[in-house]
Coordinates of C-alpha atoms in Angstrom, one line a residue:
X139 CA 185.8 77.5 123.2
X140 CA 186.7 78.7 119.7
X141 CA 188.4 76.3 117.3
X142 CA 192.2 76.6 117.0
X143 CA 192.6 77.5 113.3
X144 CA 195.8 79.0 111.9
X145 CA 195.9 82.6 110.7
X146 CA 196.8 81.3 107.2
X147 CA 193.6 79.2 107.0
X148 CA 191.5 82.1 108.3
X149 CA 193.1 84.4 105.7
X150 CA 192.2 81.9 103.0
X151 CA 188.6 81.6 104.2
X152 CA 188.3 85.4 104.1
X153 CA 189.9 85.5 100.6
X154 CA 187.5 82.9 99.3
X155 CA 184.4 84.4 100.9
X156 CA 185.3 87.8 99.3
X157 CA 185.8 86.1 95.9
X158 CA 182.5 84.3 96.2
X159 CA 180.7 87.6 96.5
X160 CA 181.5 88.2 92.8
X161 CA 179.1 85.4 91.8
X162 CA 176.1 86.7 93.9
X163 CA 172.9 87.0 92.0
X164 CA 171.3 90.1 93.6
X165 CA 169.2 92.0 91.0
X166 CA 166.8 93.2 93.8
X167 CA 168.8 94.1 96.9
X168 CA 172.1 94.7 95.2
X169 CA 173.6 93.4 98.5
X170 CA 176.3 90.9 97.7
X171 CA 177.3 88.2 100.2
X172 CA 180.0 85.5 100.0
X173 CA 180.8 82.7 102.4
X174 CA 183.5 80.1 102.7
X175 CA 182.9 77.2 105.1
X176 CA 185.8 75.1 106.3
X177 CA 185.0 71.4 106.6
X178 CA 186.7 69.2 109.3
X179 CA 188.6 67.4 106.4
X180 CA 190.2 70.7 105.4
X181 CA 188.1 71.3 102.3
X182 CA 186.6 74.8 101.7
X183 CA 183.2 75.2 100.2
X184 CA 182.1 78.6 99.0
X185 CA 178.7 80.1 98.4
X186 CA 177.0 83.4 97.4
X187 CA 173.5 84.7 97.9
X188 CA 171.0 84.0 95.2
X189 CA 167.9 86.1 95.1
X190 CA 164.5 85.4 93.6
X191 CA 161.7 87.7 92.5
X192 CA 159.4 85.9 94.9
X193 CA 161.8 86.6 97.8
X194 CA 161.0 83.5 99.9
X195 CA 163.1 81.2 97.6
X196 CA 166.1 83.5 98.0
X197 CA 169.1 81.6 99.5
X198 CA 171.9 83.1 101.5
X199 CA 175.6 82.6 100.9
X200 CA 176.1 80.7 104.1
X201 CA 173.4 78.2 103.3
X202 CA 174.6 77.9 99.7
X203 CA 178.1 77.0 101.0
X204 CA 176.8 74.5 103.6
X205 CA 174.3 72.9 101.3
X206 CA 177.0 72.5 98.6
X207 CA 179.2 70.7 101.1
X208 CA 176.3 68.5 102.4
X209 CA 175.3 67.6 98.8
X210 CA 178.8 66.2 98.5
X211 CA 178.6 64.2 101.7
X212 CA 180.4 66.6 104.1
X213 CA 178.5 67.4 107.3
X214 CA 181.2 68.4 109.8
X215 CA 182.6 71.9 109.9
X216 CA 185.1 74.0 111.8
X217 CA 184.6 77.6 110.6
X218 CA 182.9 79.9 108.2
X219 CA 183.9 83.4 106.8
X220 CA 181.1 85.7 105.8
X221 CA 181.6 88.9 103.8
X222 CA 178.8 91.1 102.6
X223 CA 177.9 94.6 101.5
X224 CA 176.1 96.7 99.0
X225 CA 177.0 96.9 95.3
X226 CA 180.3 96.0 93.7
X227 CA 182.5 97.8 96.2
X228 CA 184.4 95.9 98.8
X229 CA 182.5 95.6 102.1
X230 CA 183.3 98.3 104.6
X231 CA 181.3 96.8 107.5
X232 CA 181.0 93.4 109.1
X233 CA 178.1 91.3 107.9
X234 CA 176.6 88.7 110.2
X235 CA 174.7 85.6 109.1
X236 CA 170.9 85.9 109.3
X237 CA 168.9 83.9 111.8
X238 CA 168.0 81.1 109.4
X239 CA 171.7 80.7 108.4
X240 CA 172.7 80.6 112.1
X241 CA 170.1 77.8 112.6
X242 CA 171.3 75.8 109.6
X243 CA 174.9 76.1 110.9
X244 CA 173.7 74.9 114.3
X245 CA 172.5 71.7 112.7
X246 CA 176.0 70.6 111.8
X247 CA 178.4 72.1 114.4
X248 CA 179.1 72.4 118.1
X249 CA 178.1 76.1 118.6
X250 CA 180.7 76.5 121.4
X251 CA 183.6 75.5 119.0
X252 CA 182.5 76.6 115.6
X253 CA 184.3 79.8 114.5
X254 CA 182.5 82.5 112.6
X255 CA 184.7 85.1 110.8
X256 CA 182.9 88.3 110.0
X257 CA 185.1 90.0 107.4
X258 CA 185.5 93.3 105.5
X259 CA 186.8 94.0 102.0
X260 CA 190.2 94.9 103.3
X261 CA 190.7 91.4 104.6
X262 CA 190.2 92.2 108.3
X263 CA 187.8 90.1 110.4
X264 CA 186.1 89.7 113.7
X265 CA 186.0 86.2 115.3
X266 CA 183.0 84.8 117.2
X267 CA 181.6 81.4 118.0
X268 CA 178.2 80.4 116.8
X269 CA 177.1 80.3 120.4
X270 CA 177.8 84.0 120.6
X271 CA 175.7 84.6 117.5
X272 CA 172.9 82.1 118.4
X273 CA 172.7 81.8 122.2
X274 CA 170.4 79.0 123.4
X275 CA 170.1 77.7 119.8
X276 CA 167.8 74.7 119.0
X277 CA 169.7 71.5 118.2
X278 CA 169.4 67.8 117.8
X279 CA 169.7 67.4 121.5
X280 CA 166.5 69.3 122.0
X281 CA 164.4 66.7 120.2

């Protein structure tokens, strides 16, 4: 079941994810992504994608936001907003987290409750649970 999060908080997550896109370092793909993750304590951590010429060290916006929170001792989350698209223009389509980001999120959340907001530049969003994005994901309980 999806987390019960107010419309105002969802709007703030989308707003912050869109703002985080502006900091993306994307000299190769030109595909800017921003993310804003909501911690259970109410704090919001943002991230952007950061590319590298060697490609493998590139880090996605979602992982940047989660790793920023974890580096500050926060490991419990309720939701994330993800906004991405080519160039400087506002995103016209929904952008989903990649498989690696889905797995990183799975490490810290209950996939049946964690809310994922896929957003566009106009501020609209689609809501899904992580379970819908990563069915049968591998978690701590599988070890």
